[in-house]
Structures are given as C-alpha cells and as structure tokens.
Coordinates of C-alpha atoms and ligand atoms in Angstrom, one line a residue:
X1 CA 40.8 62.4 -67.7
X2 CA 40.6 63.1 -64.0
X3 CA 43.8 63.2 -61.9
X4 CA 43.0 59.9 -60.2
X5 CA 43.4 58.2 -63.7
X6 CA 46.9 59.7 -64.2
X7 CA 49.6 57.2 -64.7
X8 CA 53.1 58.2 -63.7
X9 CA 56.3 57.7 -65.7
X10 CA 57.4 55.2 -63.0
X11 CA 54.3 53.1 -63.6
X12 CA 55.1 52.8 -67.4
X13 CA 58.7 52.1 -66.6
X14 CA 57.8 49.4 -64.0
X15 CA 55.8 47.5 -66.6
X16 CA 58.5 48.0 -69.3
X17 CA 61.3 46.8 -66.9
X18 CA 59.2 43.7 -66.0
X19 CA 58.8 42.8 -69.7
X20 CA 62.5 43.5 -70.4
X21 CA 63.3 41.1 -67.6
X22 CA 61.0 38.4 -69.0
X23 CA 62.0 38.3 -72.7
X24 CA 65.2 38.7 -74.7
X25 CA 63.3 40.3 -77.5
X26 CA 63.9 44.1 -78.0
X27 CA 61.1 45.2 -80.4
X28 CA 61.3 48.1 -82.8
X29 CA 57.7 47.6 -84.1
X30 CA 54.4 47.3 -82.3
X31 CA 51.4 45.8 -83.9
X32 CA 47.8 46.2 -82.5
X33 CA 45.4 43.6 -83.6
X34 CA 41.8 44.8 -84.2
X35 CA 38.7 42.8 -83.5
X36 CA 39.1 39.2 -84.9
X37 CA 42.6 40.1 -86.2
X38 CA 44.6 38.4 -83.4
X39 CA 46.0 36.0 -86.0
X40 CA 48.4 38.7 -87.1
X41 CA 50.6 37.6 -84.2
X42 CA 50.7 34.0 -85.4
X43 CA 53.3 34.9 -88.1
X44 CA 55.8 35.9 -85.3
X45 CA 58.7 33.4 -85.0
X46 CA 60.5 32.5 -81.7
X47 CA 57.5 33.8 -79.7
X48 CA 57.4 34.8 -76.0
X49 CA 53.9 35.6 -75.0
X50 CA 52.3 37.0 -71.8
X51 CA 48.7 37.1 -70.7
X52 CA 47.7 40.6 -69.9
X53 CA 46.6 39.4 -66.5
X54 CA 50.2 38.4 -65.7
X55 CA 51.7 41.7 -66.8
X56 CA 52.0 44.3 -63.9
X57 CA 50.0 47.4 -64.6
X58 CA 48.3 46.1 -67.7
X59 CA 44.6 46.5 -68.2
X60 CA 42.4 43.5 -69.1
X61 CA 40.6 42.7 -72.4
X62 CA 36.9 42.1 -72.0
X63 CA 35.8 41.9 -75.7
X64 CA 35.1 38.8 -77.7
X65 CA 37.8 38.5 -80.5
X66 CA 40.5 40.2 -78.3
X67 CA 42.5 37.3 -76.7
X68 CA 44.4 39.5 -74.2
X69 CA 47.9 38.4 -74.9
X70 CA 51.1 40.3 -75.6
X71 CA 53.3 38.4 -78.1
X72 CA 56.9 39.2 -78.8
X73 CA 58.7 37.6 -81.8
X74 CA 60.5 38.1 -85.1
X75 CA 58.9 38.9 -88.4
X76 CA 61.5 38.2 -91.1
X77 CA 64.2 39.1 -88.7
X78 CA 62.6 42.2 -87.3
X79 CA 61.6 42.1 -83.7
X80 CA 58.0 43.0 -83.0
X81 CA 55.6 43.1 -80.1
X82 CA 52.0 42.4 -80.9
X83 CA 48.9 43.1 -78.9
X84 CA 46.4 40.3 -79.4
X85 CA 43.5 42.3 -78.0
X86 CA 43.2 46.0 -77.4
X87 CA 41.4 48.2 -74.9
X88 CA 38.4 50.3 -75.7
X89 CA 36.9 53.3 -73.9
X90 CA 33.4 51.6 -74.0
X91 CA 34.8 48.8 -71.8
X92 CA 35.0 51.4 -69.0
X93 CA 38.8 52.0 -69.3
X94 CA 40.0 55.5 -69.0
X95 CA 41.9 56.7 -72.1
X96 CA 45.1 56.6 -70.1
X97 CA 44.5 52.8 -69.6
X98 CA 43.4 52.3 -73.2
X99 CA 46.7 53.8 -74.3
X100 CA 48.9 52.4 -71.5
X101 CA 50.7 49.9 -73.7
X102 CA 51.9 52.5 -76.2
X103 CA 54.1 54.3 -73.7
X104 CA 55.3 51.0 -72.3
X105 CA 56.3 50.1 -75.9
X106 CA 58.1 53.4 -76.3
X107 CA 60.2 52.6 -73.2
X108 CA 60.9 49.2 -74.7
X109 CA 62.4 50.9 -77.7
X110 CA 59.6 50.7 -80.2
X111 CA 59.6 53.4 -82.9
X112 CA 56.9 52.3 -85.3
X113 CA 53.3 51.4 -84.6
X114 CA 51.1 49.3 -87.0
X115 CA 47.5 49.7 -85.8
X116 CA 44.6 47.6 -87.2
X117 CA 40.9 47.6 -86.6
X118 CA 37.6 46.3 -87.8
X119 CA 35.4 49.1 -89.1
X120 CA 32.1 49.9 -90.9
X121 CA 32.2 51.7 -94.2
X122 CA 30.4 55.0 -95.0
X123 CA 32.1 55.4 -98.4
X124 CA 29.7 54.3 -101.1
X125 CA 32.4 52.7 -103.2
X126 CA 33.7 50.4 -100.4
X127 CA 32.7 46.8 -100.0
X128 CA 32.7 44.4 -97.1
X129 CA 36.1 42.7 -97.0
X130 CA 38.0 45.8 -98.4
X131 CA 41.2 46.8 -96.7
X132 CA 41.4 50.6 -96.0
X133 CA 44.9 52.1 -95.5
X134 CA 44.2 54.9 -93.1
X135 CA 45.2 58.3 -94.5
X136 CA 43.9 60.3 -91.6
X137 CA 41.5 60.1 -88.7
X138 CA 38.8 62.1 -86.9
X139 CA 38.9 61.7 -83.1
X140 CA 35.3 62.4 -82.3
X141 CA 35.6 61.7 -78.5
X142 CA 38.6 64.1 -78.6
X143 CA 36.2 67.0 -79.7
X144 CA 34.3 66.4 -76.5
X145 CA 37.4 66.5 -74.3
X146 CA 38.0 62.7 -74.2
X147 CA 41.7 62.7 -75.1
X148 CA 44.4 60.5 -73.6
X149 CA 46.8 63.5 -73.4
X150 CA 44.5 65.5 -71.1
X151 CA 46.1 66.2 -67.8
X152 CA 49.6 67.3 -66.8
X153 CA 51.9 66.7 -69.8
X154 CA 54.9 64.4 -69.3
X155 CA 57.6 66.1 -71.4
X156 CA 59.7 62.9 -71.2
X157 CA 57.2 61.5 -73.7
X158 CA 56.4 64.5 -75.8
X159 CA 55.2 68.1 -76.1
X160 CA 52.1 69.7 -74.6
X161 CA 50.7 70.6 -78.0
X162 CA 51.7 67.9 -80.5
X163 CA 50.9 68.3 -84.1
X164 CA 48.7 65.7 -85.7
X165 CA 48.9 66.6 -89.4
X166 CA 50.5 63.9 -91.5
X167 CA 50.2 61.5 -88.5
X168 CA 49.8 58.4 -90.8
X169 CA 53.3 58.0 -92.4
X170 CA 53.2 58.8 -96.1
X171 CA 56.1 56.5 -97.0
X172 CA 54.6 53.5 -95.2
X173 CA 51.3 54.1 -96.9
X174 CA 53.0 54.1 -100.3
X175 CA 54.9 51.0 -99.4
X176 CA 51.7 49.2 -98.4
X177 CA 50.1 50.1 -101.7
X178 CA 53.1 48.8 -103.6
X179 CA 52.9 45.5 -101.6
X180 CA 49.2 45.2 -102.2
X181 CA 49.9 45.6 -105.9
X182 CA 52.5 42.9 -105.9
X183 CA 50.2 40.6 -103.9
X184 CA 47.5 41.1 -106.6
X185 CA 44.9 42.5 -104.1
X186 CA 44.7 46.1 -105.2
X187 CA 41.1 45.7 -106.3
X188 CA 40.0 45.6 -102.7
X189 CA 42.4 48.1 -101.2
X190 CA 41.3 51.6 -100.4
X191 CA 42.7 54.7 -98.7
X192 CA 40.5 56.8 -96.5
X193 CA 39.6 58.6 -93.3
X194 CA 38.8 56.6 -90.2
X195 CA 36.5 58.1 -87.5
X196 CA 36.5 57.0 -83.9
X197 CA 33.2 57.1 -82.0
X198 CA 32.7 56.1 -78.4
X199 CA 30.4 53.1 -78.9
X200 CA 29.5 50.5 -77.8
X201 CA 26.3 50.8 -79.8
X202 CA 26.6 50.9 -83.6
X203 CA 25.4 54.0 -85.5
X204 CA 21.8 55.2 -85.9
X205 CA 20.9 56.0 -89.5
X206 CA 21.0 59.7 -88.8
X207 CA 24.5 59.4 -87.2
X208 CA 25.7 57.4 -90.2
X209 CA 24.4 60.1 -92.6
X210 CA 26.2 62.8 -90.5
X211 CA 29.5 60.9 -90.6
X212 CA 29.1 60.4 -94.4
X213 CA 28.6 64.1 -94.9
X214 CA 31.7 64.8 -92.8
X215 CA 33.8 62.9 -95.2
X216 CA 34.3 59.8 -93.0
X217 CA 35.1 56.6 -95.0
X218 CA 35.1 54.1 -92.1
X219 CA 33.9 54.2 -88.5
X220 CA 35.0 52.2 -85.5
X221 CA 35.4 52.5 -81.7
X222 CA 39.2 52.5 -81.3
X223 CA 42.5 53.5 -82.8
X224 CA 42.5 57.3 -82.5
X225 CA 43.6 57.4 -78.9
X226 CA 46.4 54.9 -79.5
X227 CA 47.6 56.8 -82.5
X228 CA 47.5 60.2 -80.7
X229 CA 49.7 58.7 -77.8
X230 CA 52.1 56.9 -80.2
X231 CA 52.5 60.1 -82.3
X232 CA 52.9 62.2 -79.2
X233 CA 55.9 60.2 -78.1
X234 CA 57.5 60.3 -81.6
X235 CA 56.5 57.0 -83.1
X236 CA 55.9 56.5 -86.8
X237 CA 52.3 55.3 -87.4
X238 CA 50.7 53.1 -90.0
X239 CA 47.1 52.1 -89.8
X240 CA 44.7 49.6 -91.6
X241 CA 41.0 49.2 -91.3
X242 CA 39.3 46.0 -92.4
X243 CA 35.8 46.9 -93.7
X244 CA 33.6 44.3 -91.9
X245 CA 30.3 45.8 -92.8
X246 CA 28.6 48.7 -94.6
X247 CA 27.0 51.1 -92.2
X248 CA 23.3 51.4 -92.9
X249 CA 22.5 54.8 -94.2
X250 CA 19.0 54.3 -95.6
X251 CA 15.7 53.9 -93.8
X252 CA 14.8 51.4 -96.5
X253 CA 17.6 49.1 -95.5
X254 CA 16.7 46.7 -92.7
X255 CA 20.1 45.1 -92.3
X256 CA 21.5 45.1 -88.7
X257 CA 25.2 44.9 -87.9
X258 CA 26.4 42.7 -85.1
X259 CA 29.8 41.9 -83.6
X260 CA 29.7 38.2 -84.7
X261 CA 29.4 39.3 -88.3
X262 CA 32.3 41.7 -87.8
X263 CA 34.5 38.8 -86.5
X264 CA 33.4 36.5 -89.4
X265 CA 34.6 39.0 -92.0
X266 CA 37.9 39.6 -90.1
X267 CA 38.5 35.8 -90.3
X268 CA 37.8 35.9 -94.1
X269 CA 40.7 38.4 -94.7
X270 CA 43.1 37.2 -92.1
X271 CA 45.5 35.5 -94.4
X272 CA 45.8 38.6 -96.7
X273 CA 46.3 40.9 -93.8
X274 CA 48.9 38.7 -92.2
X275 CA 50.8 38.7 -95.5
X276 CA 50.5 42.4 -95.9
X277 CA 51.7 43.2 -92.4
X278 CA 54.6 40.7 -92.7
X279 CA 55.8 42.2 -96.0
X280 CA 55.4 45.7 -94.6
X281 CA 57.5 45.0 -91.6
X282 CA 60.1 43.2 -93.6
X283 CA 60.5 45.9 -96.2
X284 CA 60.1 48.9 -93.9
X285 CA 63.7 49.9 -93.6
X286 CA 64.1 49.9 -97.4
X287 CA 61.9 53.0 -97.3
X288 CA 63.0 54.4 -94.0
X289 CA 66.1 53.5 -92.0
X290 CA 64.6 54.0 -88.5
X291 CA 63.0 50.5 -88.2
Ligands
R1P301 O1 38.4 48.6 -83.3 P1 38.4 47.2 -83.1 O2 39.0 46.8 -81.8 O3 39.0 46.4 -84.3 O4 36.9 46.7 -83.0 C1 35.7 47.2 -83.7 O5 34.8 46.1 -83.7 C2 34.0 46.2 -82.5 C3 32.6 46.2 -82.9 O6 32.3 45.0 -83.6 C4 34.4 47.5 -81.8 O7 35.2 47.3 -80.7 C5 35.0 48.3 -82.9 O8 35.9 49.3 -82.5
GUN302 N1 31.1 52.3 -84.7 C1 31.3 51.2 -85.5 N2 32.3 50.3 -85.2 C2 32.4 49.2 -86.0 N3 33.3 48.2 -85.9 C3 33.0 47.4 -86.9 N4 32.0 47.8 -87.6 C4 31.6 49.0 -87.0 C5 30.5 49.9 -87.3 O1 29.7 49.7 -88.3 N5 30.4 51.0 -86.5

C-alpha cells in the first residue's frame, strides 16, 4: 500500500472510542459475515447496531448481500460484534481499509475472530452447500505485494514479520467438527485450503485448473487480508467457507457462476451456519479460556 493509504493508530483508536461511547457491549469475539451470510448476526441478543455510514472512519459496503451494519450483542452470554457486510479489494478499497475493522476490534478488546465467506470449490469431492472449515489459506494477492501489513509496521499491533503457520486455530477447528457431529451435519462438512484471488471476475477454466493443481480446495475474493491482520495483532482465528458453487474446470462444462446463485446457496445453509457459529461461540472457553 502507498503511504497515503496508511491509517494511524489514532485513527483506529478514534473509531474504537466512538463505538465504546455508543454501546455498553464489550465484545471478545468478532464475526465477519460472508456474502449472503448476514443472518449470522440475527442470533445476537440485546442488539446495538450501527450503519457503517454512521461510524467515523468506517469504509462503506457496496456489494449486494453485504448489508453494511455493525451489530453488537450476546450469543449465549458471550459478547460479540458482527460485521454484516465486509469490504473487498475489488470494490476499490485499499487493503488497509479492507482490514480497518479488525484493528478497531482489537482495540475494543476482541481476542477471537470468526470469519466466514462464500466460495467456489475446486476439490472434486466437495458439493454445493458443503461447509468447509478452513485449515489454511493461500493469499494470492499477497504473493504480488498486495498485503495489508505493507508499509511502516505499528509495533503496538504486532511484529514486523509475523508467522502465519497454524493461523487457523487447531482447537477451534476440532471443536467445530465435534459440534457438526452432534448437529448431525458431518456428511456435508469438509476441512480444506481457501485461496483468495483479487476478483471481481470469477475464474477462467485455466485459472481453475491451476488452483486445483496447487492444492486449493475453495476459492473466493476475501478473508486472507482480514486473517493476516487479525493474526498479526494476536487474535485467535477460526474460518468457515460455504461452498456456493463448483468452479468450472472442464471445457465441456457450460455452466456459468453468478453472484445471485452464490447468495441463493448461502440462504439455503443459513440456519445450519447460524447454529454452528452460536454453538462454537458458546462452547469456546471450554476448549480455551481466553474467550
Ligand atoms: O468472500 P465473500 O465476501 O463471502 O464473497 C464471495 O462472494 C462474492 C462473489 O459472489 C465475492 O465477494 C466472494 O469473495
Ligand atoms: N473467486 C471466486 N469467488 C467466489 N465466491 C463464491 N464463489 C466463488 C468462485 O467460484 N470464485
């Protein structure tokens, strides 16, 4: 990112202070809702919600299926903050803007991030409607120097060279699997590698084949920058991809993906995902006492 895109510690603090002055909630968990998954916030009790346009310093959502609201509330007694709508690089936001909320959440006291997205599958064994627990990611834009941590490092948030191995918390992944088993939905739960591409176009067949060869299980246009920034400032991370379409890998296949179909499949699995996230948040500290 260029220096004009740099956001100062005071900028993040100003937004955090404004939010702290507007709500009594003091969240420990942040949830980012993927495309069409905004209903994850509906489970929150005692809600305080803010339109992004009313929050000082916040970017604006421009994508259909991303409402543009920050919702605070309780999930089974745990205080959460939920982004109903995220920011994508393809909307024209710098990666500092895309990830702005994460550092604000850190200043609010959040220590765990649950990130969700809609994604297309490359893995042959996956089906539309599957839920993929993210084991790891490939930050493709990062390879080309598009990384939210580029620029002067703010040591108050984290180190210059943060490790990214094991970034998706092992205990939370295991807990999620156990919850899926007890919910009786294991048959459509997978674990795999998510790859972020820049978008906004979907993949060509050659690109899809390349990603498949690289070991990518699901592809989307978000998540990696948010996870990098959350992990940099010490948050524990858990991620879910909802498989909304199978990425076309054959020149004999004339199917074409579109955003409306992505939103439709998100709706289909909304209840299961809401239950899974609620259970995960409620049982988190059984596994790990930091939440
Ligand atoms: O990653 P989320 O925000 O869930 O959205 C995914 O769905 C949209 C494409 O339909 C893209 O924005 C892609 O990244
Ligand atoms: N890049 C990409 N993003 C998606 N988001 C939802 N489905 C897809 C897909 O097939 N490709």
